[in-house]
Structure formats: structure tokens, C-alpha cells
PDB file of C-alpha atoms and ligand atoms in Angstrom:
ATOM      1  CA  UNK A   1     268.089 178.127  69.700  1.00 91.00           C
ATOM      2  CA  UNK A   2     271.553 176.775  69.960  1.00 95.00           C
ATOM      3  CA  UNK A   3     273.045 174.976  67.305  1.00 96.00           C
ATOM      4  CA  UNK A   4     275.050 171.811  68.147  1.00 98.00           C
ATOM      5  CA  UNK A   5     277.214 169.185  66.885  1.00 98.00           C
ATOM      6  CA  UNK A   6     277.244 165.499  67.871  1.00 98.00           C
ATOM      7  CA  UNK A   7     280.309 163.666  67.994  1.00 98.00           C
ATOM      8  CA  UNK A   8     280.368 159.951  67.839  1.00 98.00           C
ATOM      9  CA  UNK A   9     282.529 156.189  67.142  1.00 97.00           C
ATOM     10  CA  UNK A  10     280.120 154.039  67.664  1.00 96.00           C
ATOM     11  CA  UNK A  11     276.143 153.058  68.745  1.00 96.00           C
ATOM     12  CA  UNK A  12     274.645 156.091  68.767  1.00 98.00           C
ATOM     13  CA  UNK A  13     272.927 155.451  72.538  1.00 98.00           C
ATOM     14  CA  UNK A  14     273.567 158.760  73.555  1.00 98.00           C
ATOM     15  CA  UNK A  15     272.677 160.360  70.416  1.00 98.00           C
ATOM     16  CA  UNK A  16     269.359 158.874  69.935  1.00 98.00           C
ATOM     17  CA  UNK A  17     268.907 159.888  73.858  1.00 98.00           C
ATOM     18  CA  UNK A  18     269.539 163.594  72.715  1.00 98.00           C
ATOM     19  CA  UNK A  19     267.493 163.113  69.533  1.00 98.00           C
ATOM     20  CA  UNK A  20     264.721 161.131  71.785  1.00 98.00           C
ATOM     21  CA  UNK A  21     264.776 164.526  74.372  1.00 98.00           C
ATOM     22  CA  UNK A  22     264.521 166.920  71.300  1.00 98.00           C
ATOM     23  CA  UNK A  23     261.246 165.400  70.882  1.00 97.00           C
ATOM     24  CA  UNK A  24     259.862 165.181  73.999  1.00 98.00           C
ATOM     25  CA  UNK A  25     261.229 168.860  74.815  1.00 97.00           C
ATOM     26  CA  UNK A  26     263.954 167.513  77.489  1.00 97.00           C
ATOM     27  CA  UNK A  27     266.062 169.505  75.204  1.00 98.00           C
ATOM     28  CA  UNK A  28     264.071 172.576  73.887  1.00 97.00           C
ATOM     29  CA  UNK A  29     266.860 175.269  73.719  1.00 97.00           C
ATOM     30  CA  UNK A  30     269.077 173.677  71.769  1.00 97.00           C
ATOM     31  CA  UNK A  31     268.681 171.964  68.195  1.00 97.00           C
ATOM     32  CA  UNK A  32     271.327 168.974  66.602  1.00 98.00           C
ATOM     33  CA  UNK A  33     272.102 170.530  63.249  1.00 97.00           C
ATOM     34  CA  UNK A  34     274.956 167.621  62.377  1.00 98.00           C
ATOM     35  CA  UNK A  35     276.327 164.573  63.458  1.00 98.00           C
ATOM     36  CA  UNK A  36     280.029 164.109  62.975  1.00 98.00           C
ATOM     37  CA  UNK A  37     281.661 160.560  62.977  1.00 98.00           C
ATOM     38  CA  UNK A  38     285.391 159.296  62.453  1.00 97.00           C
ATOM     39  CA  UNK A  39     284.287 155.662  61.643  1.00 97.00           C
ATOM     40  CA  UNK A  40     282.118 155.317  58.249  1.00 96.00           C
ATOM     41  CA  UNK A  41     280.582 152.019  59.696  1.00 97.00           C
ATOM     42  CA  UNK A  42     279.430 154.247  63.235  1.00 98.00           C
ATOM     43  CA  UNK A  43     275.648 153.110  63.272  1.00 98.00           C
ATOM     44  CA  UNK A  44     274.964 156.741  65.063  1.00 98.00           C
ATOM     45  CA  UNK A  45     275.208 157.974  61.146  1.00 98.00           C
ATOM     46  CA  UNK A  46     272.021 155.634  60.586  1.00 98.00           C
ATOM     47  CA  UNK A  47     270.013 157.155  63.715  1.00 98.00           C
ATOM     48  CA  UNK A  48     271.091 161.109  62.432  1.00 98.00           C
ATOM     49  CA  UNK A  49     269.910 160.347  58.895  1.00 98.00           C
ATOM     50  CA  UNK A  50     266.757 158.414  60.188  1.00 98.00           C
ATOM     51  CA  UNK A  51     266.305 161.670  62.274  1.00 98.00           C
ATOM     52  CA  UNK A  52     266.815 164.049  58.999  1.00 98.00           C
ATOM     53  CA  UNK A  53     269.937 165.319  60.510  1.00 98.00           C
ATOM     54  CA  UNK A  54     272.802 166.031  58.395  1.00 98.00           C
ATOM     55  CA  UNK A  55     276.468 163.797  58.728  1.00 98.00           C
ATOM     56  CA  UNK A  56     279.697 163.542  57.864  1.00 98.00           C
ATOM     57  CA  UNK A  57     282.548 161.233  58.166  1.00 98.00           C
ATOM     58  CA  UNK A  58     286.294 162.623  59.108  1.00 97.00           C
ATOM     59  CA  UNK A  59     288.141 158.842  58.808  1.00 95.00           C
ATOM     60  CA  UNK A  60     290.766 159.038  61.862  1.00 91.00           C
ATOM     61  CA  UNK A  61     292.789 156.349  59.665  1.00 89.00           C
ATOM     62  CA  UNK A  62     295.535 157.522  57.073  1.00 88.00           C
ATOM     63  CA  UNK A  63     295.821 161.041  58.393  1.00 90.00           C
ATOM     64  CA  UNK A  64     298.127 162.259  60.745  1.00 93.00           C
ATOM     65  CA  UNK A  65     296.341 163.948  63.990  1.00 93.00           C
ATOM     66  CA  UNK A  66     296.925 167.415  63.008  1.00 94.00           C
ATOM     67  CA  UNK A  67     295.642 166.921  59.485  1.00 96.00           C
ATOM     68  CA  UNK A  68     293.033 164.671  61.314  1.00 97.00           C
ATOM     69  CA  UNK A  69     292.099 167.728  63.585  1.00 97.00           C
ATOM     70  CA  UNK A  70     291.921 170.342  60.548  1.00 97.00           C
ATOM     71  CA  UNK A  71     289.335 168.317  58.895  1.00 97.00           C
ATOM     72  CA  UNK A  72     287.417 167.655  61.444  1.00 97.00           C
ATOM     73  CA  UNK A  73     287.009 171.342  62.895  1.00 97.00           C
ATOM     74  CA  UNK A  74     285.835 171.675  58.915  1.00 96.00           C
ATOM     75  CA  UNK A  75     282.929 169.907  59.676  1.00 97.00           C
ATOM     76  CA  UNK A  76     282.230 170.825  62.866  1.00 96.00           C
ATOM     77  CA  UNK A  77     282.098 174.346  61.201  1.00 94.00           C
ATOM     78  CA  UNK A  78     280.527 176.881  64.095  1.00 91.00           C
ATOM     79  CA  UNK A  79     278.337 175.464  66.526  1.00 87.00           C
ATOM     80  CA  UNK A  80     277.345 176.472  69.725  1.00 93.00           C
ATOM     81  CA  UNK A  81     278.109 173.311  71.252  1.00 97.00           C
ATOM     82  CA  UNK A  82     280.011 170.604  70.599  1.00 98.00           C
ATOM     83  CA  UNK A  83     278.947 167.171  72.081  1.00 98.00           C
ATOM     84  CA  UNK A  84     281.042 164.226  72.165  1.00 97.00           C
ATOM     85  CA  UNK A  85     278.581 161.504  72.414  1.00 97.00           C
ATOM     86  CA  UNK A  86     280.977 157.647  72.422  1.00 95.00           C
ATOM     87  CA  UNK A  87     283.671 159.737  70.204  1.00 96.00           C
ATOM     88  CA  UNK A  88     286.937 157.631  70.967  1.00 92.00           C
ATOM     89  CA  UNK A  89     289.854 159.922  69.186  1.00 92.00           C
ATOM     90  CA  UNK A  90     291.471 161.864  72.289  1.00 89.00           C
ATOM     91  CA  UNK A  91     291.798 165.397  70.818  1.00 93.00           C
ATOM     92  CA  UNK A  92     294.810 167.479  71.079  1.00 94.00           C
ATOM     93  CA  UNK A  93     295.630 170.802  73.557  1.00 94.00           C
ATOM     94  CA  UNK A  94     295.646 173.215  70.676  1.00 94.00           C
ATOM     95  CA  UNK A  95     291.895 172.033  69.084  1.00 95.00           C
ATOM     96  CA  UNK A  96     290.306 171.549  72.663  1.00 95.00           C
ATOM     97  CA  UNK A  97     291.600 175.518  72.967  1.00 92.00           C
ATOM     98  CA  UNK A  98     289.493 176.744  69.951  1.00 93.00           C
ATOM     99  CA  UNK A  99     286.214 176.089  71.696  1.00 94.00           C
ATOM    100  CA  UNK A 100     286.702 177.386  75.479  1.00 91.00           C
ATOM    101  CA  UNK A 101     283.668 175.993  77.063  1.00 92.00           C
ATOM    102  CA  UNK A 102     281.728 174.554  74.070  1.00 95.00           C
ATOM    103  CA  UNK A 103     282.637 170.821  74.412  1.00 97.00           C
ATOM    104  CA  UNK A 104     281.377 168.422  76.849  1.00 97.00           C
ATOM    105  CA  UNK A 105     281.570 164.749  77.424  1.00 96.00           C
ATOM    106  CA  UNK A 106     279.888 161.746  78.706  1.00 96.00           C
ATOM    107  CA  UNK A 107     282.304 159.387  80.674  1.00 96.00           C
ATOM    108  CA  UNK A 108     280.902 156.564  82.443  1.00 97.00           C
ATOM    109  CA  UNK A 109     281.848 156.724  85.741  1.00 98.00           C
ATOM    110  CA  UNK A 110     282.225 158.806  88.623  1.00 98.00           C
ATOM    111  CA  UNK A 111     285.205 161.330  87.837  1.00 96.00           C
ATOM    112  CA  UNK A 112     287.671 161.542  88.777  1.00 95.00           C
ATOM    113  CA  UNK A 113     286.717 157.494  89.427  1.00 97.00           C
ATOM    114  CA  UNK A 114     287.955 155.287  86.406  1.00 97.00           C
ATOM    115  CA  UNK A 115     288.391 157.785  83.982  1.00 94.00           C
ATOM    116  CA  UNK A 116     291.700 159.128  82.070  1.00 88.00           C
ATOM    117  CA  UNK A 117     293.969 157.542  79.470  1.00 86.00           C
ATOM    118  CA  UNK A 118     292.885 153.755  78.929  1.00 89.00           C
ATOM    119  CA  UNK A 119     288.929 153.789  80.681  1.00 93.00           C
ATOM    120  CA  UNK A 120     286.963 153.761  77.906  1.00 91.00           C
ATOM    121  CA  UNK A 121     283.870 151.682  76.798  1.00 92.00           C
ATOM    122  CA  UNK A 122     283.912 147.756  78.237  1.00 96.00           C
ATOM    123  CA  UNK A 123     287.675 148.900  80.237  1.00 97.00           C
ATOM    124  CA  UNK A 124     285.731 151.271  82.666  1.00 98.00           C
ATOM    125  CA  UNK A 125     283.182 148.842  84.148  1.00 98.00           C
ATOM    126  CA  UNK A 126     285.906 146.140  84.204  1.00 98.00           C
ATOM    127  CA  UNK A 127     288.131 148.319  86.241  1.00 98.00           C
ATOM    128  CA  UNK A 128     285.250 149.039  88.348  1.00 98.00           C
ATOM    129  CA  UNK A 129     284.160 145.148  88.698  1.00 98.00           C
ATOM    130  CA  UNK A 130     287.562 144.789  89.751  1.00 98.00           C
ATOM    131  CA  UNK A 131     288.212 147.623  92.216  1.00 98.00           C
ATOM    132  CA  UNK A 132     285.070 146.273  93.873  1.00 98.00           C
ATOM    133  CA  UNK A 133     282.989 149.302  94.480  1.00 98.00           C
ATOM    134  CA  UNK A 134     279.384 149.107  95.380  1.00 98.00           C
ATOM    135  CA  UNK A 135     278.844 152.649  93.438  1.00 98.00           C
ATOM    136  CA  UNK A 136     279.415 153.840  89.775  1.00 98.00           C
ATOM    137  CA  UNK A 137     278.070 155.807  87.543  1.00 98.00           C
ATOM    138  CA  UNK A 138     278.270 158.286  84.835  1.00 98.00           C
ATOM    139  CA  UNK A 139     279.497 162.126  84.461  1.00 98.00           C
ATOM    140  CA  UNK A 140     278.593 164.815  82.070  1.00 98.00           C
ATOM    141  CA  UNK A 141     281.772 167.101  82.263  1.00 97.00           C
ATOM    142  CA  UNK A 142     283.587 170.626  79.982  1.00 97.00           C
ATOM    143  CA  UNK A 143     286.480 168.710  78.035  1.00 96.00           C
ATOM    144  CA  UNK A 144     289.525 170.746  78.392  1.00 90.00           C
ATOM    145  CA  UNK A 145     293.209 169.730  77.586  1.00 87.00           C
ATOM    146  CA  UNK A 146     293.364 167.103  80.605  1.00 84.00           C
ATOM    147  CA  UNK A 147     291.491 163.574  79.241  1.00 78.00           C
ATOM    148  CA  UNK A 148     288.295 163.215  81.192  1.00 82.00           C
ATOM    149  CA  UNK A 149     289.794 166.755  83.734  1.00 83.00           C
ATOM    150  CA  UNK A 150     287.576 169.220  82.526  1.00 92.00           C
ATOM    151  CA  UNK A 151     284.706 170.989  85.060  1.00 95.00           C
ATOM    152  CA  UNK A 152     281.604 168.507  85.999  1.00 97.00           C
ATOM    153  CA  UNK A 153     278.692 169.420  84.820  1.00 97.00           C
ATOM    154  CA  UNK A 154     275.955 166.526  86.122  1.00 98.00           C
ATOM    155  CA  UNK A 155     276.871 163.168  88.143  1.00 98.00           C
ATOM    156  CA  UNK A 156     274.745 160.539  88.766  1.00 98.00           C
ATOM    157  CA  UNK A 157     275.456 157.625  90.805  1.00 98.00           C
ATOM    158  CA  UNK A 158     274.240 153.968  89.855  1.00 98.00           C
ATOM    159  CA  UNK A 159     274.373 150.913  92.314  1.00 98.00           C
ATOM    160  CA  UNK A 160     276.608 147.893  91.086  1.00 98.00           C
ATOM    161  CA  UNK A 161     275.196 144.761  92.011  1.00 98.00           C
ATOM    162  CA  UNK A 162     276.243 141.161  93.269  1.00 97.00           C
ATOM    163  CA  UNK A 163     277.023 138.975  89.754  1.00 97.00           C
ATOM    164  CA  UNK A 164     277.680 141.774  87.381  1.00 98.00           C
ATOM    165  CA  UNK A 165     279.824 141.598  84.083  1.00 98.00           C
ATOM    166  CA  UNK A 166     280.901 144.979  82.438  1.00 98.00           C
ATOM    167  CA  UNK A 167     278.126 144.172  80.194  1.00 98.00           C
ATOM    168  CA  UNK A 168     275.453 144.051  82.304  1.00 98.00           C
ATOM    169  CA  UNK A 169     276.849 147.044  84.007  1.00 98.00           C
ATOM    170  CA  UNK A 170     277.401 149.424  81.053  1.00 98.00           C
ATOM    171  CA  UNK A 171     273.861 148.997  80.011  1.00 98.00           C
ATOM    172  CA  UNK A 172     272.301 149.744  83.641  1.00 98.00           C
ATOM    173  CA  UNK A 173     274.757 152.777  83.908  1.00 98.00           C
ATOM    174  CA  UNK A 174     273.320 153.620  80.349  1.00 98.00           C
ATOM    175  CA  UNK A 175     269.635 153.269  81.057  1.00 98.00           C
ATOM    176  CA  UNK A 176     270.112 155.036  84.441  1.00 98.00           C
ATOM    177  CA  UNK A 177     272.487 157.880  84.395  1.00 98.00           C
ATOM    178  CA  UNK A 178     273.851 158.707  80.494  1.00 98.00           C
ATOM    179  CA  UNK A 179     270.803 158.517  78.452  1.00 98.00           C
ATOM    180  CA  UNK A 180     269.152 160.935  81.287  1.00 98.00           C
ATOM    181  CA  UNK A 181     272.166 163.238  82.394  1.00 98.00           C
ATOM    182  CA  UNK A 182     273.823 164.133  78.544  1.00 98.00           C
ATOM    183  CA  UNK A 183     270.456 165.631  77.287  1.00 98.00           C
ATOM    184  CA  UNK A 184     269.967 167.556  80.532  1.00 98.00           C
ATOM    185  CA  UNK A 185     273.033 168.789  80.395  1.00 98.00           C
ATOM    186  CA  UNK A 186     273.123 170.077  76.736  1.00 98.00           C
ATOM    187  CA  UNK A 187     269.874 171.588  77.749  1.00 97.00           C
ATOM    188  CA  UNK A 188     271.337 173.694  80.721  1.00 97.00           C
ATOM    189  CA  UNK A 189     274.379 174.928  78.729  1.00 96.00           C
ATOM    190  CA  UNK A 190     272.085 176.134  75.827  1.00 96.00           C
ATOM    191  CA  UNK A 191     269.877 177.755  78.611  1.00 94.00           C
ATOM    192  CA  UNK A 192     272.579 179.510  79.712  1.00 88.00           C
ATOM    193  CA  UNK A 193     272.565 177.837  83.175  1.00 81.00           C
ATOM    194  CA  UNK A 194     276.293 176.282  83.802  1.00 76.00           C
TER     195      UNK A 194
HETATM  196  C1  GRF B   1     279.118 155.520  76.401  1.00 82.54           C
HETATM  197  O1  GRF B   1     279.275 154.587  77.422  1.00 82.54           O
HETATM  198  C2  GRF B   1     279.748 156.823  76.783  1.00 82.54           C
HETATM  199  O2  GRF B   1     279.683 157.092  78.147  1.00 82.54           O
HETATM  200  C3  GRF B   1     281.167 156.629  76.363  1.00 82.54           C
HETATM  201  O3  GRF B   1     281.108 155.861  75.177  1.00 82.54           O
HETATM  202  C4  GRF B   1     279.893 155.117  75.147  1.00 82.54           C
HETATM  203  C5  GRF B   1     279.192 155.478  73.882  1.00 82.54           C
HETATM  204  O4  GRF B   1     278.032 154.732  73.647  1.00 82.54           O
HETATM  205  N1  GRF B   1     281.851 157.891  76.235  1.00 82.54           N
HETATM  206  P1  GRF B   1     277.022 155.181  72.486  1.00 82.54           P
HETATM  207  O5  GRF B   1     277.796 155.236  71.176  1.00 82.54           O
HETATM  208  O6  GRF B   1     276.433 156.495  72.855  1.00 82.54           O
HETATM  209  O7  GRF B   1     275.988 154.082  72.451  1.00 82.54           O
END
């Protein structure tokens, strides 16, 4: 069983999707031992300690990055895999080098589509309201020293329909693609299969 550590900012969505496939066996090879957030308010710490798993908060404010960084690889301590699941701090070169291989993301969109420095949360569908594209999505992907560059793991495409707002958007790219591809994916890395 691998052990890995969740990453999160915000919600939780993705979390409670890995937490969800835990317990239906989506994700069998693989166990969350801690949940890891840089905002104290983050309301994924509520869904970890309503799942029994174990948290900590590394506050991004008043530190500088490197200090930031230190702290934070503290509590990450040595998993197997690292997720980031809605984690907004962009981390540096040096700390993506210390685990080759053992971090992925969920960006939602099609990458290299509307990802990068600037698309995150509400900004991506915007951009993609704007550009006018009939297709979006999400990606699973490694995260190396390039934002959002790393090798793709699992795509999946969703349609974007007549009348959208990022809102409605973001929540059918959710329900369609993230919740389903991040737990699959954690579940092929800890089998050994990508
Ligand atoms: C998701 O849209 C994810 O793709 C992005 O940040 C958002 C996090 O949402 N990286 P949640 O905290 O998992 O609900």
C-alpha cells in the first residue's frame, strides 16, 4: 500500500473524490495518510478530519518561499505520492526536484490548453468562455519545474455548452472529468502502471 499526501487551498472536491474512491476501492493500492493545507480556513481540513485522516497547516503568509518550502516538505515527511488536490502556492525548481516523479496535479483543462502562470480556479473556464471552444476539460499530469509542463497522465474531454458561465462550467468539468480522472490516476501510479 502506498502512502500519500494530499495537498490542498481550498474545497476539498477532489479530496473527498479520492477519499470517496478509497471507499468504494477506485483507489485500493494506495492509502491518504495526511492532508496538508497552506490556508487554516481550507474546508478540505474538515473533510480529512471527518475521514480520520491526519492534517496540518503550513500558513504560506509571513514566511518567505524558501522557509515556506522547508516547512512544508516537514510535513509532507516521506510519502509515496504527493497529490496536489486545488493547492494554489506554485512551488519552486529546487522542491519539485526532491520528489522526481511523486507529484501530480489536477488542472482543469486540456494541457497544454489554458493552463500555466495565471489559469487557475474561476480564470481557466473564463479564458475558455472567451476563446470560444466547444471542448474543455480536465488533466491529471507529473508536476515538474515547468507550471502545469510536467508528463500527462489522464485527459478527459468535457463539452462546453451554449449559455455557460465559468461557474456552471467548473462544476460540469468537476462532476465529469476531475472527480473521476485524479483518483484513477493516483490508483495507476501506486499500481505501478505510469
Ligand atoms: C479544481 O478545479 C482543480 O482542478 C484545481 O483547483 C480546483 C480545486 O477544487 N487545481 P477543490 O478544492 O478540489 O474543490
Amino acid at each position: 500500500m502506498r502512502r500519500i499526501v494530499v495537498l490542498c487551498s481550498g474545497q476539498g472536491t477532489n479530496l473527498q473524490a479520492l477519499i470517496d474512491a478509497e471507499h468504494s476501492k477506485v483507489l485500493s493500492s494506495g492509502k491518504i495518510v495526511k492532508v496538508v493545507s497552506d490556508r487554516p480556513d481550507a474546508y478540505a481540513l474538515v473533510r480529512a478530519s471527518c475521514a480520520g485522516i491526519e492534517t496540518e497547516i503550513v500558513s504560506r503568509k509571513g514566511h518567505r518561499r524558501e522557509t515556506f518550502e522547508r516547512l512544508l516538505a516537514g510535513a509532507i515527511g516521506k510519502p509515496e505520492l504527493i497529490i496536489l488536490a486545488g493547492f494554489l502556492p506554485i512551488l519552486s525548481p529546487s522542491f519539485v526536484k526532491l520528489y522526481p516523479q511523486m507529484i501530480i496535479n489536477i488542472h482543469p483543462s486540456l494541457i497544454p490548453s489554458f493552463c500555466g502562470k495565471g489559469y487557475y480556479g474561476l480564470n481557466v473556464h473564463k479564458a475558455v468562455l472567451a476563446a470560444g471552444v466547444k471542448v474543455t476539460g480536465a488533466t491529471v499530469h507529473f508536476v515538474n519545474e515547468v507550471p502545469d509542463g510536467g508528463k500527462i497522465i489522464l485527459q478527459k474531454a468535457v463539452e462546453v455548452k451554449e449559455g455557460d458561465t465559468p461557474e456552471i462550467l467548473q462544476k460540469r468539468v468537476m462532476e465529469q472529468a476531475e472527480w473521476e480522472l485524479l483518483p484513477r490516476a493516483a490508483e495507476l501510479i501506486c499500481r505501478g502502471m505510469k
